[in-house]
Tab-separated table of C-alpha atoms in Angstrom:
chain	number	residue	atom	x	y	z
A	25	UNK	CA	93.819	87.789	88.505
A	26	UNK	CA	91.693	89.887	85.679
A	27	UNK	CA	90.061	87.217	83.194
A	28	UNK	CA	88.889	88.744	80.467
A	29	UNK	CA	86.780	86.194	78.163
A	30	UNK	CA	86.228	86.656	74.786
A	31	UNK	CA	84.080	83.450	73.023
A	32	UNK	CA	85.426	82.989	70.483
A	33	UNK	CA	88.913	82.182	69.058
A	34	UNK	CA	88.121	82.249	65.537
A	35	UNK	CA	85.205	82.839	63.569
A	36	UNK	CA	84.361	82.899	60.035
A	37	UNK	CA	81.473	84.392	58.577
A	38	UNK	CA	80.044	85.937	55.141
A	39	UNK	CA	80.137	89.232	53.470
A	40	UNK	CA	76.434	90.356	54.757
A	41	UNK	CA	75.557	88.448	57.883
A	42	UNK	CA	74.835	90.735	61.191
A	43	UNK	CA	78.091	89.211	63.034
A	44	UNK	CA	78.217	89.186	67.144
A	45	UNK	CA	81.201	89.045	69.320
A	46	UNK	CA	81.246	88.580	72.767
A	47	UNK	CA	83.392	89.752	75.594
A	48	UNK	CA	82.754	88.796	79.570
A	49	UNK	CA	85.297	90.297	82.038
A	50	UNK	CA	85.029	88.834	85.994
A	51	UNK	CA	86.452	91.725	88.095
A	52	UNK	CA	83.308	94.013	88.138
A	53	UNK	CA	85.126	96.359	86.074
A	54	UNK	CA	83.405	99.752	85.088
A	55	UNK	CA	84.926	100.192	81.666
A	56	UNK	CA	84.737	98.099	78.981
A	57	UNK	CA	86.675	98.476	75.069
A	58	UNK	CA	86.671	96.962	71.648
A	59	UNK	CA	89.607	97.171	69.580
A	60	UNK	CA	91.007	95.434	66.492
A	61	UNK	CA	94.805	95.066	65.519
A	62	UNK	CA	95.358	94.654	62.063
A	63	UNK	CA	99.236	93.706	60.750
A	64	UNK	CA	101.283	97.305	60.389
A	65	UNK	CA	98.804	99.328	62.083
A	66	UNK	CA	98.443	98.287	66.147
A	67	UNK	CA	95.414	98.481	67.880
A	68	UNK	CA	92.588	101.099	67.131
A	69	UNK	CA	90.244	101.570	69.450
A	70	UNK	CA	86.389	100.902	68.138
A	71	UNK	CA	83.482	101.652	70.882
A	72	UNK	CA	84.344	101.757	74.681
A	73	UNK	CA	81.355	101.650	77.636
A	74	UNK	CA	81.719	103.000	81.098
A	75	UNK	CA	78.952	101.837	82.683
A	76	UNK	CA	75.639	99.446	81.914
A	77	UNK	CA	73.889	101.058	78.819
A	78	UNK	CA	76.368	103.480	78.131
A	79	UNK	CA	79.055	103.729	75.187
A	80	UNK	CA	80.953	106.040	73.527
A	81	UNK	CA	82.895	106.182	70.020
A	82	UNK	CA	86.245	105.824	69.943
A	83	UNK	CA	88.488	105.931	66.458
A	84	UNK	CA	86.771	103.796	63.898
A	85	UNK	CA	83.264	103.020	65.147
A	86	UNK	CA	81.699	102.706	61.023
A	87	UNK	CA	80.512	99.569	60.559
A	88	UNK	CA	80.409	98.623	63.918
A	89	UNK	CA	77.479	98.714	67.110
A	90	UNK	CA	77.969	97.815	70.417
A	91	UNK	CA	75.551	96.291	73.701
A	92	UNK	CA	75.965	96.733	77.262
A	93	UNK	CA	73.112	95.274	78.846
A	94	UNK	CA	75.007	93.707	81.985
A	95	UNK	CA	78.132	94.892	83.870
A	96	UNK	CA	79.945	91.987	82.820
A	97	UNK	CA	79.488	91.377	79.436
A	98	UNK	CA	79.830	94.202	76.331
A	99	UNK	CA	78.997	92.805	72.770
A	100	UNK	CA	80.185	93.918	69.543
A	101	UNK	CA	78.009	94.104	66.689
A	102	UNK	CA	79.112	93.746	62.763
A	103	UNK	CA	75.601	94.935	61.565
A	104	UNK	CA	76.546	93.381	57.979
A	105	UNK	CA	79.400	91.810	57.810
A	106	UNK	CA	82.094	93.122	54.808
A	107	UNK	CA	85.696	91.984	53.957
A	108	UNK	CA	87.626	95.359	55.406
A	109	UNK	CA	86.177	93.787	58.670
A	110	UNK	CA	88.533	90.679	58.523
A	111	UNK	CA	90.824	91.161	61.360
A	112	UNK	CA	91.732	90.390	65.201
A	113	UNK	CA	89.543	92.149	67.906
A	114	UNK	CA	91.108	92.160	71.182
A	115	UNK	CA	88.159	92.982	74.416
A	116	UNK	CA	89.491	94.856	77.181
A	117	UNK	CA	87.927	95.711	81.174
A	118	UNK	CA	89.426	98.024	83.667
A	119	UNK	CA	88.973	99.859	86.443
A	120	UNK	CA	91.702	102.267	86.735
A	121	UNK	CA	94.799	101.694	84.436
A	122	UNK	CA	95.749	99.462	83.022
A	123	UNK	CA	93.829	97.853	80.946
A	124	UNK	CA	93.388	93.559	80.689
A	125	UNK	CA	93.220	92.222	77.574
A	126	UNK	CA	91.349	88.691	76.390
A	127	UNK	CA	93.110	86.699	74.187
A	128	UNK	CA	91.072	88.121	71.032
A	129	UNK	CA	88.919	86.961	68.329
A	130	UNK	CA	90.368	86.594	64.595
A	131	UNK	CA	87.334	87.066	62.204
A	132	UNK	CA	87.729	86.470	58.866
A	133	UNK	CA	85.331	87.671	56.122
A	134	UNK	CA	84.990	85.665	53.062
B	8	UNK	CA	97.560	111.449	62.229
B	9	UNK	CA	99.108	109.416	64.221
B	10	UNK	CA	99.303	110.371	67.910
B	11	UNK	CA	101.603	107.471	69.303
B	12	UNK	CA	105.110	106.810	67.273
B	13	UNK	CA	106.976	103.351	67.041
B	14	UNK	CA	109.116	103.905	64.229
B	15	UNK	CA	111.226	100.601	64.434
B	16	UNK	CA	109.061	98.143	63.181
B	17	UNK	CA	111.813	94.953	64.374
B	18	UNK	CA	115.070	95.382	66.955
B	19	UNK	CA	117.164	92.299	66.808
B	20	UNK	CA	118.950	91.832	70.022
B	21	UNK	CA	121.354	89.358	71.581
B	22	UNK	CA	120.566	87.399	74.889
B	23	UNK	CA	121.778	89.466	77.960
B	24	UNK	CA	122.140	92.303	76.456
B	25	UNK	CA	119.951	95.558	76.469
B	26	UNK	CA	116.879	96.324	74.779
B	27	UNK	CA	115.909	99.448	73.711
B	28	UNK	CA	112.726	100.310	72.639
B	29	UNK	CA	111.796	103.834	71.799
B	30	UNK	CA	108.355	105.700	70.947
B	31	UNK	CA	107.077	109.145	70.483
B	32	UNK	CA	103.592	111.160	70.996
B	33	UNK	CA	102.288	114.314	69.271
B	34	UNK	CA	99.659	114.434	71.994
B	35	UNK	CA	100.472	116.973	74.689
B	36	UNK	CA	96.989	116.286	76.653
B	37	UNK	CA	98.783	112.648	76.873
B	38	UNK	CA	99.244	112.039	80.945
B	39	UNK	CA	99.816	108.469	81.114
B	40	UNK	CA	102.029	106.123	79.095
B	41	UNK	CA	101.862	102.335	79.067
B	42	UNK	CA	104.043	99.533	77.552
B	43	UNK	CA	102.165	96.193	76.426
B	44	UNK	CA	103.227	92.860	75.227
B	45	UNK	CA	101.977	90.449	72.684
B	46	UNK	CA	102.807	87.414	71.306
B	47	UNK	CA	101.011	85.909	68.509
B	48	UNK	CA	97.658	84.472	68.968
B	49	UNK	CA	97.384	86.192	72.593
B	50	UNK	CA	96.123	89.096	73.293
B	51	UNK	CA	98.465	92.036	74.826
B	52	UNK	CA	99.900	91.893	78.265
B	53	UNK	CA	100.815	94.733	80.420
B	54	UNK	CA	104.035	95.530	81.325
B	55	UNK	CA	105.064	98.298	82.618
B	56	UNK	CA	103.619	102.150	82.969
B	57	UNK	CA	104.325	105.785	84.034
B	58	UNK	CA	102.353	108.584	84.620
B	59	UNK	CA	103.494	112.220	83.275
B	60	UNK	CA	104.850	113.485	86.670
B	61	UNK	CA	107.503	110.765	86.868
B	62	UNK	CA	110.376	110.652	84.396
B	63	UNK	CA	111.461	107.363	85.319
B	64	UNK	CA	109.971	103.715	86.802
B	65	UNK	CA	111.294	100.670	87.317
B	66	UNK	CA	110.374	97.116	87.822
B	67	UNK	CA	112.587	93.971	87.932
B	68	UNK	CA	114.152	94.054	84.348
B	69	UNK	CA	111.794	96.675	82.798
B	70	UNK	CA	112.603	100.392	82.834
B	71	UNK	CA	110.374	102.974	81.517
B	72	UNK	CA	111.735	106.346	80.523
B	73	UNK	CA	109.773	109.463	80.173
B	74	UNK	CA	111.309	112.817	78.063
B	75	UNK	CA	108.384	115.086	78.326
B	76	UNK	CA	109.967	117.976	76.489
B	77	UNK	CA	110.825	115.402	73.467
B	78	UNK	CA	107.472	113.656	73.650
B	79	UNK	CA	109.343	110.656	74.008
B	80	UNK	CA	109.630	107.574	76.140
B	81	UNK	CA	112.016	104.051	75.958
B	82	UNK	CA	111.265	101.121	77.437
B	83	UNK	CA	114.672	98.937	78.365
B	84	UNK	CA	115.214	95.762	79.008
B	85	UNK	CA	117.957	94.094	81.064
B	86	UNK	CA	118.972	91.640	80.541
B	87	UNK	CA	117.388	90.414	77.675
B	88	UNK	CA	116.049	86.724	77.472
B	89	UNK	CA	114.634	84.531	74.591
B	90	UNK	CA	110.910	85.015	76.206
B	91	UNK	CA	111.077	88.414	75.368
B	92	UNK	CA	110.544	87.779	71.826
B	93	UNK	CA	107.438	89.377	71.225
B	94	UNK	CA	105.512	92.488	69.826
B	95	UNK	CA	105.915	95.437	72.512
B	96	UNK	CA	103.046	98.227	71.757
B	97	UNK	CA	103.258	101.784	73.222
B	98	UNK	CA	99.840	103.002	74.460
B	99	UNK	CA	99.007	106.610	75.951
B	100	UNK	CA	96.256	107.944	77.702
B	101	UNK	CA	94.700	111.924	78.112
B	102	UNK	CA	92.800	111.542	81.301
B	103	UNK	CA	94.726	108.727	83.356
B	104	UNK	CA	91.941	107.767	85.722
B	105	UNK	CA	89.098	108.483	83.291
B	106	UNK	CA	87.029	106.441	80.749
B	107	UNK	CA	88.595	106.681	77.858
B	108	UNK	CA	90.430	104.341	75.618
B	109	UNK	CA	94.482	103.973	74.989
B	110	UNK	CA	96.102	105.585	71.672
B	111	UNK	CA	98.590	102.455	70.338
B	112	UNK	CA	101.726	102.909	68.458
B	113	UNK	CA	101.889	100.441	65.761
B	114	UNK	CA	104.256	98.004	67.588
B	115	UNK	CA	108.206	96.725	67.771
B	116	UNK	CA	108.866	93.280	67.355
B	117	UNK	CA	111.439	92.235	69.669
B	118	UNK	CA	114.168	89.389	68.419
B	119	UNK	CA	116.310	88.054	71.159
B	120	UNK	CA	119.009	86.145	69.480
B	121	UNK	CA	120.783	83.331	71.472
């Protein structure tokens, strides 16, 4: 089975701070993605990486930086944290499709 | 604009019978189409999926439909069960086997009724 790890549940943090989420998938997957799912609108899709070092844009990448130093592990970066960043973002890993999902991180913003 | 359509935000169904849900793309580089579940607090779970050169696939209880003249799929359910309550998203993909991301629909929330 795909596990797809995400390290945090919930997190709380200030308008301002440089804000890190983590994501570690265990099936050697190529591709890596950040979303976020926010109440009325589904899932958009933030940065995605195919390989170590690479990444690409995907819908709404302002505000937001991404790391891929090791296969397994692909960090998103809030570079300074703001309030229109309060939502749930949801890690996914895949080879081909589909896509396996972690269980998400709900950030909130104060 | 928004490339992937759910445009019933809630279906309220009764147990054992059928579930329809329906969604609808703008995309026409779209090849591959993918049904997800969620509950709360979880993150999405794949169900079901079906590539552009099928118009129909089927596993257990889950069918997934594919109109690719109406841009539309459906994803049915039978027969329905309480654990089926959930969110059901409608994702699409332009290059099926290649790095890119899913487009979502905003979601359906499924209510089984007993």
């Amino acid at each position: 089975d795909v596990k797809v790890t995400q390290s945090s549940r919930y997190l709380v943090k200030r308008t301002g701070e440089k804000v890190f989420l983590e994501c570690v998938q265990d099936m050697d997957h190529e591709n890596m993605f950040w979303y976020r799912q926010d109440p009325g609108l589904g899932l958009r899709l933030i940065y995605f990486s195919y390989d170590v070092k690479m990444k690409e844009k995907g819908d709404i990448p302002e505000g937001y930086s991404v790391s891929r130093e090791k296969k397994e592990r692909f960090s998103l970066i809030l570079e300074s944290a703001s309030t229109n960043q309060t939502s749930m973002y949801l890690c996914a890993s895949r080879d081909n499709q589909p896509q396996h999902f972690g269980d998400g991180t709900r950030l909130s913003i104060l | 604009d928004q490339q992937v359509k759910q445009n019933s935000p809630s279906l309220s169904v009764q147990e054992g019978r059928i579930s329809i849900l329906n969604c609808d793309y703008t995309n026409s580089m779209f090849d591959y189409f993918l049904w997800y579940k969620k509950y709360p607090a979880e993150g999405p779970t794949f169900l079901i999926s079906i590539s552009s050169i099928k118009d129909k696939n089927e596993d257990g209880r889950f069918t997934v439909f594919l109109n690719k003249s109406a841009k539309h799929l459906s994803l049915h359910i039978v027969p329905s069960q309480p654990g089926d309550s959930a969110v059901y998203f409608c994702a699409a993909s332009s290059r099926g086997g290649g790095a890119d991301g899913l487009t979502f629909g905003k979601g359906t929330h499924l209510i089984i009724q007993p």
